[in-house]
XYZ file of C-alpha atoms in Angstrom:
682
model
C -10.867 -16.915 83.677
C -7.669 -18.786 82.787
C -7.151 -22.526 82.377
C -3.419 -23.051 82.950
C -0.924 -25.637 81.733
C 2.400 -26.895 83.058
C 3.490 -28.429 79.757
C 5.341 -27.209 76.681
C 4.214 -25.063 73.747
C 1.120 -26.652 72.165
C 1.459 -25.223 68.636
C -0.380 -22.701 66.529
C -3.581 -24.697 66.122
C -5.996 -24.515 69.089
C -6.135 -27.786 71.005
C -6.910 -29.299 74.381
C -4.471 -29.409 77.314
C -3.319 -25.893 76.460
C -3.838 -22.497 78.080
C -7.270 -20.968 77.441
C -8.784 -17.702 78.640
C -12.414 -16.595 78.771
C -13.473 -12.966 79.129
C -16.899 -11.556 80.011
C -17.647 -7.824 80.032
C -21.007 -6.213 80.814
C -22.770 -9.540 80.402
C -21.266 -10.231 76.965
C -18.757 -13.056 76.537
C -15.826 -12.931 74.116
C -14.794 -16.050 72.212
C -12.317 -18.140 74.263
C -8.691 -17.184 73.623
C -6.114 -19.881 72.840
C -2.643 -19.228 74.297
C -0.019 -21.701 73.128
C 2.523 -21.239 75.939
C 3.062 -19.429 79.241
C 5.137 -16.641 77.682
C 2.260 -15.759 75.352
C -0.209 -16.119 78.213
C 1.707 -13.784 80.543
C 1.974 -11.184 77.767
C -1.727 -11.490 76.979
C -2.797 -11.177 80.638
C -0.602 -8.121 81.144
C -2.093 -6.496 78.045
C -5.597 -7.297 79.297
C -4.892 -5.652 82.661
C -3.529 -2.568 80.893
C -6.454 -2.267 78.471
C -9.121 -2.752 81.150
C -7.418 -0.181 83.371
C -7.380 2.322 80.518
C -11.097 1.691 80.011
C -11.723 2.396 83.699
C -12.945 -1.126 84.483
C -12.094 -3.339 87.439
C -10.978 -6.844 86.559
C -11.299 -10.187 88.316
C -8.931 -12.831 86.936
C -9.300 -16.468 87.958
C -6.518 -19.072 87.581
C -7.228 -22.802 87.821
C -4.369 -23.834 90.119
C -3.784 -23.540 93.891
C -2.343 -20.275 95.187
C -0.878 -22.035 98.219
C 0.079 -25.413 99.716
C -1.100 -27.248 102.836
C -0.188 -25.501 106.086
C 3.465 -25.632 107.062
C 4.946 -26.095 103.598
C 5.707 -22.419 102.896
C 7.558 -21.994 106.207
C 9.475 -25.260 105.735
C 10.724 -24.067 102.342
C 11.200 -20.322 102.863
C 11.217 -19.876 106.638
C 8.061 -17.739 106.324
C 4.399 -18.806 106.266
C 3.556 -15.876 103.971
C 2.351 -17.443 100.688
C 3.917 -14.591 98.712
C 7.334 -15.624 100.022
C 6.695 -18.995 98.393
C 5.635 -17.264 95.150
C 8.938 -15.383 95.120
C 10.841 -18.596 95.901
C 9.364 -20.338 92.849
C 9.897 -17.298 90.647
C 13.607 -17.281 91.504
C 14.104 -20.997 90.722
C 11.777 -21.991 87.896
C 13.413 -21.994 84.463
C 10.845 -21.842 81.690
C 10.807 -21.697 77.912
C 8.154 -22.708 75.352
C 9.824 -26.094 74.819
C 11.313 -27.019 78.214
C 11.254 -26.255 81.937
C 12.761 -27.616 85.143
C 9.614 -28.347 87.164
C 10.312 -32.038 87.740
C 13.934 -31.400 88.718
C 12.868 -28.705 91.177
C 10.271 -31.055 92.715
C 12.991 -33.658 93.260
C 15.296 -31.066 94.825
C 12.513 -29.997 97.191
C 11.886 -33.578 98.289
C 15.591 -34.053 99.022
C 15.852 -30.723 100.840
C 12.861 -31.651 103.022
C 14.728 -34.814 104.058
C 12.408 -37.460 102.639
C 13.619 -38.126 99.095
C 10.280 -39.810 98.501
C 7.708 -37.063 98.960
C 5.706 -34.924 99.346
C 5.943 -34.497 95.555
C 5.525 -37.523 93.321
C 4.923 -38.545 89.678
C 7.900 -37.896 87.417
C 6.370 -37.105 84.011
C 9.578 -37.550 81.994
C 9.466 -41.051 80.467
C 13.149 -41.236 79.517
C 14.871 -39.731 82.553
C 14.775 -40.616 86.231
C 14.979 -37.664 88.601
C 16.681 -37.968 91.999
C 14.190 -37.449 94.782
C 11.059 -37.573 92.599
C 9.404 -41.031 92.508
C 7.252 -42.091 89.584
C 4.629 -43.682 91.830
C 3.559 -43.460 95.466
C 5.375 -46.648 96.433
C 7.121 -45.915 99.733
C 5.605 -42.419 99.697
C 6.362 -40.068 102.608
C 4.640 -36.726 103.193
C 5.306 -34.613 106.294
C 2.350 -32.336 105.392
C -1.366 -32.835 104.856
C -2.262 -34.564 101.614
C -4.751 -31.821 100.744
C -5.554 -28.256 101.644
C -8.795 -27.630 103.515
C -10.396 -26.436 100.255
C -9.608 -29.716 98.518
C -11.215 -31.726 101.296
C -14.463 -29.861 100.569
C -14.219 -29.941 96.764
C -15.219 -33.446 95.712
C -12.870 -34.802 93.050
C -10.166 -32.150 93.487
C -6.587 -33.372 92.996
C -3.757 -32.928 95.477
C -1.139 -30.320 94.634
C 1.661 -32.851 95.370
C 0.996 -34.881 92.186
C 3.240 -33.560 89.410
C 2.002 -35.600 86.423
C -0.899 -37.717 85.247
C -4.516 -37.039 84.308
C -5.991 -34.205 86.346
C -2.752 -33.436 88.220
C -2.270 -29.804 89.214
C 1.202 -29.995 90.768
C 2.978 -28.898 87.585
C 0.500 -26.071 87.053
C 1.328 -24.668 90.496
C 5.069 -24.795 89.822
C 4.679 -23.055 86.460
C 1.885 -20.704 87.490
C 3.092 -19.133 90.722
C 6.161 -17.517 89.083
C 3.886 -15.853 86.527
C 1.549 -14.570 89.252
C 4.545 -13.317 91.208
C 5.840 -11.346 88.217
C 2.424 -9.911 87.368
C 1.893 -8.882 90.991
C 5.214 -6.998 90.947
C 4.684 -5.527 87.500
C 1.331 -4.113 88.570
C 2.344 -3.285 92.138
C -0.491 -1.533 93.966
C -2.974 -2.469 91.240
C -3.370 -6.188 92.041
C -4.869 -7.787 95.148
C -4.818 -11.562 95.674
C -7.733 -13.399 97.276
C -7.974 -14.597 99.995
C -4.599 -13.262 101.142
C -5.437 -9.564 100.658
C -8.418 -7.223 100.725
C -9.773 -6.805 97.203
C -9.552 -3.033 97.171
C -7.334 -2.781 94.074
C -8.420 -2.446 90.424
C -7.410 -6.060 89.694
C -8.212 -9.178 91.721
C -6.536 -12.566 91.357
C -8.628 -15.505 92.575
C -8.154 -19.261 92.479
C -10.783 -21.218 90.550
C -11.578 -24.822 89.745
C -13.758 -24.841 86.600
C -14.917 -28.433 87.111
C -16.648 -27.223 90.276
C -19.477 -25.602 88.293
C -18.919 -25.898 84.521
C -20.819 -28.811 83.006
C -19.868 -30.868 79.945
C -18.658 -28.942 76.914
C -20.912 -28.685 73.853
C -20.142 -31.184 71.118
C -17.114 -30.168 69.082
C -15.843 -27.568 71.562
C -12.578 -27.973 73.481
C -13.428 -28.660 77.136
C -10.932 -26.128 78.517
C -12.220 -23.417 76.157
C -15.802 -24.113 77.154
C -15.001 -24.112 80.872
C -13.268 -20.719 80.954
C -16.081 -19.201 78.897
C -18.754 -20.713 81.115
C -17.064 -19.859 84.436
C -16.479 -16.287 83.265
C -20.185 -16.048 82.463
C -21.128 -17.514 85.852
C -18.936 -15.148 87.849
C -19.891 -12.103 85.764
C -23.578 -12.793 86.467
C -23.153 -12.751 90.261
C -25.145 -10.228 92.232
C -23.016 -8.064 94.566
C -24.442 -9.760 97.685
C -23.575 -13.240 96.368
C -20.104 -12.066 95.420
C -19.536 -10.666 98.909
C -20.562 -13.953 100.544
C -18.241 -15.968 98.297
C -15.320 -13.689 99.104
C -15.841 -13.973 102.878
C -13.198 -16.669 103.410
C -10.337 -16.888 105.909
C -7.423 -18.953 104.530
C -4.293 -16.832 105.051
C -1.753 -19.481 104.114
C -3.377 -22.217 102.043
C -5.682 -20.133 99.881
C -9.139 -21.254 98.772
C -11.236 -22.064 95.710
C -13.508 -19.207 94.742
C -17.174 -20.246 94.649
C -16.686 -23.365 96.769
C -19.910 -23.982 98.674
C -21.932 -21.897 96.217
C -22.027 -24.382 93.349
C -25.817 -24.333 92.969
C -25.852 -20.559 92.755
C -23.142 -20.505 90.101
C -24.690 -23.321 88.057
C -27.995 -21.476 87.780
C -28.330 -20.536 84.150
C -30.779 -17.701 83.584
C -30.043 -16.356 80.106
C -30.842 -12.829 81.287
C -31.466 -11.071 84.573
C -35.111 -10.406 85.397
C -34.380 -6.707 85.565
C -32.543 -6.502 82.243
C -35.398 -4.553 80.651
C -35.915 -2.195 83.588
C -35.876 1.492 82.709
C -34.559 4.199 85.035
C -37.173 5.714 87.363
C -39.115 8.618 85.890
C -38.711 7.586 82.253
C -41.951 8.178 80.344
C -41.196 8.198 76.627
C -38.001 6.527 75.507
C -36.315 7.726 72.301
C -35.625 4.994 69.745
C -31.831 5.338 69.952
C -31.914 5.115 73.752
C -34.119 2.001 73.639
C -31.753 0.340 71.163
C -28.739 1.273 73.282
C -30.355 -0.221 76.400
C -31.114 -3.471 74.585
C -27.585 -3.657 73.248
C -26.053 -3.169 76.689
C -28.273 -5.595 78.584
C -28.612 -8.608 76.315
C -26.068 -11.376 75.829
C -25.734 -14.639 73.927
C -27.839 -17.580 75.186
C -27.129 -20.199 72.513
C -24.508 -22.922 72.903
C -21.677 -23.642 70.488
C -21.276 -26.879 68.554
C -18.917 -28.202 65.908
C -20.773 -28.110 62.580
C -19.869 -29.502 59.145
C -19.450 -26.990 56.350
C -22.518 -28.134 54.434
C -24.745 -27.240 57.409
C -23.142 -23.880 58.208
C -25.114 -21.521 55.960
C -26.915 -18.867 57.981
C -25.435 -20.003 61.313
C -23.524 -17.741 63.709
C -19.769 -18.212 64.171
C -19.035 -19.069 67.825
C -15.285 -18.418 67.804
C -12.818 -16.942 65.353
C -12.023 -19.244 62.452
C -8.466 -19.486 61.125
C -7.358 -20.810 57.747
C -5.799 -24.260 57.834
C -4.326 -23.831 54.371
C -3.107 -20.870 52.348
C -5.064 -19.699 49.309
C -3.605 -20.240 46.848
C -1.567 -23.005 48.499
C 1.222 -22.720 45.905
C 2.358 -20.028 43.435
C 0.252 -20.440 40.277
C -0.452 -18.952 36.898
C -3.234 -16.430 36.357
C -3.507 -17.011 32.574
C -2.994 -19.559 29.835
C 0.490 -19.161 28.346
C 4.106 -20.187 28.786
C 6.173 -20.050 31.949
C 9.865 -19.517 32.543
C 12.228 -17.978 35.095
C 12.952 -14.260 35.294
C 11.744 -11.216 33.393
C 12.893 -10.215 29.922
C 13.864 -6.841 28.509
C 12.666 -5.182 25.316
C 13.148 -6.943 21.999
C 12.690 -10.477 20.682
C 13.292 -13.562 22.821
C 13.536 -17.245 21.992
C 13.308 -20.077 24.551
C 13.195 -23.825 23.963
C 9.928 -25.401 25.210
C 10.118 -28.530 27.344
C 7.694 -31.362 26.687
C 4.481 -31.661 28.665
C 2.465 -28.921 30.345
C 1.330 -27.698 33.767
C -2.436 -27.666 34.296
C -4.570 -27.032 37.371
C -4.225 -29.973 39.737
C -0.920 -31.208 38.310
C 2.022 -31.796 40.607
C 4.690 -29.174 39.749
C 7.751 -30.532 37.936
C 11.138 -28.920 37.178
C 11.907 -26.618 34.234
C 15.590 -26.161 33.347
C 16.996 -22.650 33.369
C 16.500 -20.852 30.059
C 13.581 -23.099 29.065
C 9.795 -22.563 29.009
C 6.782 -24.789 29.609
C 3.161 -24.650 28.561
C 0.965 -23.595 31.528
C -2.797 -23.323 31.932
C -4.736 -20.986 34.203
C -4.649 -22.052 37.851
C -1.716 -24.442 37.450
C 0.885 -24.529 40.221
C 4.115 -23.043 38.905
C 6.738 -25.737 38.259
C 10.132 -25.422 39.889
C 12.139 -22.955 37.827
C 9.122 -20.872 36.721
C 8.168 -17.505 38.189
C 6.936 -15.585 35.121
C 4.238 -16.291 32.521
C 3.748 -14.738 29.105
C 0.240 -14.740 27.654
C -0.617 -17.303 25.015
C -1.834 -14.507 22.718
C 1.562 -12.783 22.829
C 3.734 -15.700 21.649
C 4.498 -17.847 18.649
C 5.640 -21.478 18.678
C 8.266 -22.191 16.052
C 9.145 -25.879 16.103
C 10.180 -26.524 19.672
C 10.894 -22.874 20.447
C 8.889 -20.119 22.098
C 9.157 -16.670 20.462
C 7.844 -13.417 21.952
C 8.757 -9.761 22.179
C 9.571 -8.141 25.524
C 9.602 -6.431 27.845
C 7.943 -8.560 30.509
C 8.463 -8.158 34.262
C 9.545 -11.005 36.504
C 6.447 -12.458 38.208
C 4.073 -11.257 35.486
C 0.737 -13.105 35.194
C 1.333 -15.210 38.301
C -0.179 -15.393 41.765
C 1.919 -15.798 44.910
C 1.243 -18.526 47.473
C -1.011 -17.104 50.182
C -1.673 -14.016 48.079
C -5.327 -14.192 49.147
C -5.122 -15.867 52.571
C -2.197 -17.264 54.544
C -2.430 -20.320 56.792
C -3.352 -19.326 60.339
C -5.032 -16.094 59.240
C -8.425 -15.293 60.764
C -10.979 -15.700 57.985
C -14.218 -15.343 59.979
C -14.730 -13.663 63.338
C -17.069 -14.707 66.130
C -20.536 -13.230 65.742
C -20.650 -13.349 61.954
C -23.566 -14.998 60.164
C -22.162 -17.445 57.608
C -22.940 -16.556 53.981
C -22.599 -18.578 50.789
C -19.465 -16.557 49.980
C -18.069 -17.515 53.390
C -18.570 -21.179 52.522
C -16.334 -20.726 49.488
C -13.640 -19.063 51.617
C -13.829 -21.746 54.305
C -13.616 -24.586 51.802
C -10.724 -22.962 49.923
C -8.721 -22.579 53.133
C -9.064 -26.203 54.205
C -11.975 -25.990 56.653
C -14.446 -28.858 56.734
C -16.159 -27.854 59.980
C -16.239 -24.942 62.421
C -17.684 -23.958 65.796
C -21.117 -22.415 65.323
C -23.902 -21.335 67.618
C -26.992 -23.485 67.770
C -29.841 -21.682 66.063
C -31.873 -19.454 68.360
C -35.332 -20.921 68.865
C -37.944 -18.160 68.806
C -41.541 -18.908 69.694
C -44.482 -16.893 68.355
C -47.857 -16.517 70.071
C -50.781 -14.449 68.828
C -53.444 -13.384 71.323
C -56.974 -12.054 71.348
C -60.553 -13.366 71.050
C -60.994 -11.426 67.823
C -58.383 -13.574 66.053
C -59.470 -16.329 63.665
C -57.096 -18.726 61.962
C -56.811 -18.752 58.156
C -59.226 -21.299 56.726
C -61.781 -20.821 59.486
C -64.968 -18.799 59.192
C -64.661 -15.253 60.514
C -67.706 -13.778 62.193
C -68.500 -10.089 62.160
C -65.929 -8.295 64.300
C -63.314 -11.020 63.899
C -60.091 -10.838 61.882
C -57.754 -13.408 60.438
C -54.432 -13.989 62.194
C -51.986 -12.078 60.002
C -49.320 -11.538 62.636
C -48.281 -15.108 63.410
C -47.396 -16.197 59.857
C -45.660 -12.857 59.316
C -43.566 -13.135 62.492
C -42.700 -16.791 61.881
C -41.530 -15.823 58.398
C -39.444 -12.918 59.693
C -37.737 -15.166 62.259
C -36.842 -17.690 59.573
C -35.436 -14.938 57.346
C -33.338 -13.653 60.249
C -31.701 -17.108 60.373
C -33.332 -18.354 63.588
C -35.607 -21.346 64.145
C -39.263 -20.272 64.281
C -41.490 -22.216 66.686
C -45.239 -21.818 66.254
C -46.764 -21.628 69.733
C -50.220 -21.009 68.337
C -53.026 -18.635 69.217
C -54.451 -17.954 72.678
C -57.682 -16.075 73.253
C -58.275 -13.526 75.994
C -57.787 -16.139 78.710
C -55.035 -15.400 81.202
C -54.820 -18.949 82.555
C -54.538 -20.387 79.043
C -51.807 -17.887 78.161
C -49.926 -18.754 81.342
C -50.083 -22.449 80.467
C -48.853 -21.736 76.936
C -45.895 -19.734 78.242
C -45.116 -22.438 80.794
C -45.199 -25.069 78.072
C -42.734 -23.091 75.979
C -40.048 -23.290 78.679
C -37.256 -25.494 77.414
C -38.637 -25.496 73.868
C -37.614 -21.969 72.899
C -35.003 -19.380 73.840
C -37.164 -16.281 73.318
C -40.805 -15.467 72.598
C -42.559 -12.901 70.430
C -46.189 -12.205 71.221
C -48.583 -9.970 69.325
C -51.474 -8.248 71.039
C -52.166 -7.908 74.749
C -49.035 -5.873 75.363
C -50.497 -2.637 76.684
C -52.228 -1.930 80.000
C -55.910 -2.588 79.321
C -58.225 -5.167 80.901
C -57.603 -7.693 78.106
C -53.871 -7.090 77.786
C -52.934 -10.405 79.365
C -49.312 -10.567 78.138
C -48.315 -7.506 80.115
C -50.454 -8.582 83.056
C -48.783 -11.997 83.324
C -45.283 -10.561 82.997
C -46.194 -8.066 85.710
C -47.356 -10.909 87.977
C -44.004 -12.637 87.401
C -42.236 -9.504 88.576
C -40.425 -9.148 85.266
C -42.312 -6.586 83.189
C -41.179 -3.309 81.721
C -43.607 -1.368 79.542
C -41.324 0.601 77.271
C -43.281 3.518 75.912
C -41.048 4.195 72.963
C -41.386 7.412 71.004
C -41.991 5.684 67.688
C -44.696 5.579 65.027
C -46.179 3.130 64.199
C -46.089 1.313 67.516
C -47.578 1.291 70.972
C -45.697 0.355 74.130
C -43.453 -2.691 73.908
C -43.969 -5.139 76.773
C -40.535 -6.552 77.546
C -39.974 -9.084 80.277
C -38.879 -12.534 81.393
C -40.807 -15.769 81.743
C -38.937 -18.668 83.368
C -35.643 -17.312 82.066
C -36.918 -16.594 78.545
C -37.005 -13.027 77.235
C -40.468 -12.082 75.979
C -41.072 -9.319 73.440
C -44.712 -8.224 73.637
C -45.428 -6.617 70.255
C -48.418 -4.489 69.291
C -51.357 -6.365 67.809
C -51.530 -4.132 64.765
C -49.663 -5.942 61.943
C -47.919 -2.831 60.592
C -46.715 -1.817 64.060
C -45.815 -5.424 64.867
C -43.597 -5.718 61.790
C -41.925 -2.338 62.244
C -41.211 -2.999 65.939
C -39.862 -6.445 65.059
C -37.477 -5.007 62.466
C -36.290 -2.085 64.571
C -36.149 -3.621 68.067
C -36.589 -7.405 68.114
C -34.311 -8.182 65.149
C -31.052 -6.802 66.618
C -31.976 -8.076 70.098
C -32.553 -11.620 68.814
C -29.272 -11.429 66.913
C -27.374 -10.772 70.152
C -29.186 -13.612 71.926
C -28.178 -15.869 69.021
C -24.495 -14.940 69.368
C -24.367 -12.486 66.490
C -22.869 -9.028 66.580
C -25.343 -6.191 67.142
C -26.324 -5.170 63.630
C -27.704 -1.743 62.787
C -29.528 -1.662 59.431
C -27.763 0.109 56.564
C -29.688 3.136 55.320
C -29.148 5.364 52.288
C -29.816 9.051 51.759
C -32.043 9.382 48.695
C -34.332 12.083 47.283
C -37.916 12.073 48.520
C -40.756 11.619 46.038
C -43.351 12.767 48.575
C -44.388 15.589 50.875
C -44.683 15.167 54.617
C -44.989 17.511 57.594
C -43.827 15.812 60.783
C -44.185 17.055 64.352
C -41.250 16.704 66.772
C -41.154 14.154 69.589
C -41.031 10.698 68.011
C -39.381 8.807 65.208
C -41.514 7.710 62.293
C -41.170 4.838 59.844
C -43.023 5.040 56.540
C -43.541 2.115 54.212
C -41.600 3.015 51.091
C -40.016 1.830 47.865
C -37.528 3.211 45.347
C -38.728 4.312 41.916
C -36.755 6.369 39.389
C -34.025 7.095 41.927
C -36.360 8.515 44.598
C -38.258 7.137 47.610
C -42.017 7.054 47.339
C -44.195 6.186 50.335
C -47.431 4.253 50.688
C -50.521 6.343 50.140
C -51.817 5.834 53.690
C -49.998 5.846 57.021
C -52.820 3.873 58.651
C -51.494 1.039 60.798
C -54.260 -1.265 59.605
C -53.278 -1.057 55.934
C -51.448 -4.382 55.705
C -51.209 -4.108 51.931
C -48.623 -1.389 52.421
C -46.199 -3.908 53.966
C -46.345 -6.019 50.815
C -46.259 -2.978 48.534
C -43.149 -1.593 50.220
C -39.516 -2.535 49.609
C -38.260 -0.920 52.802
C -38.842 1.902 55.262
C -38.201 5.624 55.206
C -36.929 6.678 58.636
C -37.802 10.205 59.724
C -35.818 11.579 62.694
C -37.138 12.504 66.133
C -37.102 16.197 65.317
C -39.885 17.991 63.445
C -39.379 18.634 59.741
C -41.109 19.383 56.470
C -40.212 17.018 53.663
C -40.598 18.255 50.100
C -39.958 16.331 46.865
C -36.210 16.175 46.243
C -35.246 16.592 49.925
C -32.867 13.871 51.194
C -34.476 11.188 53.373
C -33.082 7.967 54.841
C -34.321 4.851 53.050
C -33.679 1.443 54.689
C -34.322 -1.409 52.244
C -35.788 -4.621 53.608
C -32.523 -6.285 52.600
C -30.731 -4.310 55.318
C -32.896 -6.144 57.858
C -31.906 -9.499 56.377
C -35.157 -9.939 54.442
C-alpha cells in the first residue's frame, strides 16, 4: 500500500507528507518504508515487483489517488474515454524532478484548453507566482464536469480531484502519480492489471485506495501516513477470498473506484489472528517439533501497536521500525590516546616541533594549529584544525616549548575518523529487535532520544483444576500447591512481556468461560496450565472446541502432552500441560517464540552448543526429548530423574539437553546439544 505525494523531495529523515509504503506478506507486516521522492518511489516499487515475481508471489499494490476523473474528462482531453489514454497523456507532459515539477502550470494549461480559464482545476499552490488559467480560490469557478466521481459521492469526506493544493487535496497526487503508473504498466507489460479497468488475471494488480476509509488514528509518536499504509496493508492481506471477490466486483470503466468502499466494517475488523491459524492438515496425528515450530512461525503475526518511546523507557522493548543514526559516532575526528597532535606523518629519525599554548581535551571546541606546530591532546578530544596525527605521550619529550620524538610515525596514527563507528543516517537497530542495555548506549551516542517501539505484549496466565491450592493456603490430602502460575508469570516477565495474573479456576466450565471473557481487552494472549487434553475435566480444550477455534496439537515431544491451541474472542490461547516440568519445557520451546512474534519481535530460535555428554541414555525413535541439564567440568550432566513431577530438577538445571527425533544411544563423551536457559532469554 502506497501513500503518494505531489510535492518535492522531503529529505533523508522520515517525516509526514511524504511517500510511505506498507508491505504485508503471509500475514506478517514489514516496517513502513519511507520514500523521499517519486523517483525513489518508482525505483522501489519496480524492485518490489521484480523481487515478488522471482519469489513466485502475486502482488496487490494500492495507491492513494484516483485512477480516473469524472466521466467525460478523458475524452475531452484526449479524444478517447479510455482512462489509459489519459495516463499516457499525463506521462508525456508532466516534468518531474526531486525539487520541482510543472503540475500547476499543466493544470492552468488544461483549464485554458477546455475553454473556461477558471476551472475545473483550482488552487494554485505556488505562493510567489500566479499561473494563467489556474485560480487560487473557487471565486468565479466554472466546471463543465461533475465535481466528484461516483466513488467520491459514496466516500464521506473524500476530496475532489480538481483541487490542486490545500489540506487533503488529491489533485496534485493524480497529476504526479498517473505518469508513474503509466511507466510501470509499460515496463511490466503483461504482468500488471489495473482495477477496475481490467480483469485481475496478471501477477500484479494495481488498485486505488483511500486509507482514511478504514485506517483509524495513528499510535502516538507514529507518522500518520506510515501507520495508514501499514494498517491498510494488514487489512487487505487478511481478507478471505470470498470478501476479496465481492470487493473487486465493481463496474467503473472510466472513472475508477476506491477499493474496499462499502466494506468498511469488514476491513476495520481487527482480529489479531484467524480462527483457523492453528489448524493442522487433515490426517495429522503426531506432529514433529520442527514442523510445529514452522507452522507457528508461518501463521502468527504481530498484534501490538507502535508508540514513540523515550530512551530511558526502551530497555527490553521491541523496535517497531528501523532506527537510523541522527549523528555520526564519533561526530568529529578525535584522538585515541593522550599525547601531542600535529599534521602529517614523520619519517625515521629525530623530530622537533614547537608546541602551541593550551590543549585539546574531550568536549573542547577544536581550535587551529599552525603548520609545523604541535598541541597537547587528551584522549577523546576532537582534533583541532591542522591536526591529523597524534604521537603518544610516552614516546615524547618536552624541551622548553618544543616537542621532541623519534620517528617514524604514519599520518593518521592514534586518531579516530569521524563516523568511524557509525555514520549519520545509518541503520543502527532493525525492526523486531529487543532493545538491550548496549543498544541504549548506541542510540544515545548517535543522537537518539526516542524511537518507535512496540507496546509490551500483555500475556495472561490462568491455572486450572480443583486439585490446585494457592501458596499460603492449607492443602488437603490429594491437593497440590499452584506451582505453574508463578513460574509462567515469571517466564513472561523474563521474556520482556507484561504478565497479567488471571488467577486460578477450578474444574468449572462456566467459571472458566467467564474468566476468559473477562480477559478480553485486558490481554493480547493467554497461557493456561491444565485442562488442555481431551478428558472430562479438560475444560480449556472443551471451551475452545465450543468456540470453534481449537486445535489439539499432539506434538512428538517429551516431556509434554498435547498442546491445546486456539482463539478466544480474538486472543490466541496456549493450553499448556498441567505438569510443571512439561509446562515449562513447552513454554520455552513453543510459546516463547510464538509470543515473540505476536509482540513484534523476530522469530528467535534458541542458540545451542555441542558439548560432551556426562551421562548415558538410550532413546527410542519417534519424538524429541528435552532433559534438564547443567554444565560441569566442560560436559553436560542431566538431572537424576526424568520424571515430569520432579520440579526440583527445573531449579537444579541451567538449561536443557535436546535429543533429536531419531533413536540413539548416548555414552559419556558423545556430543549432545546443550541449550542454556540464557538462550531462552532467562
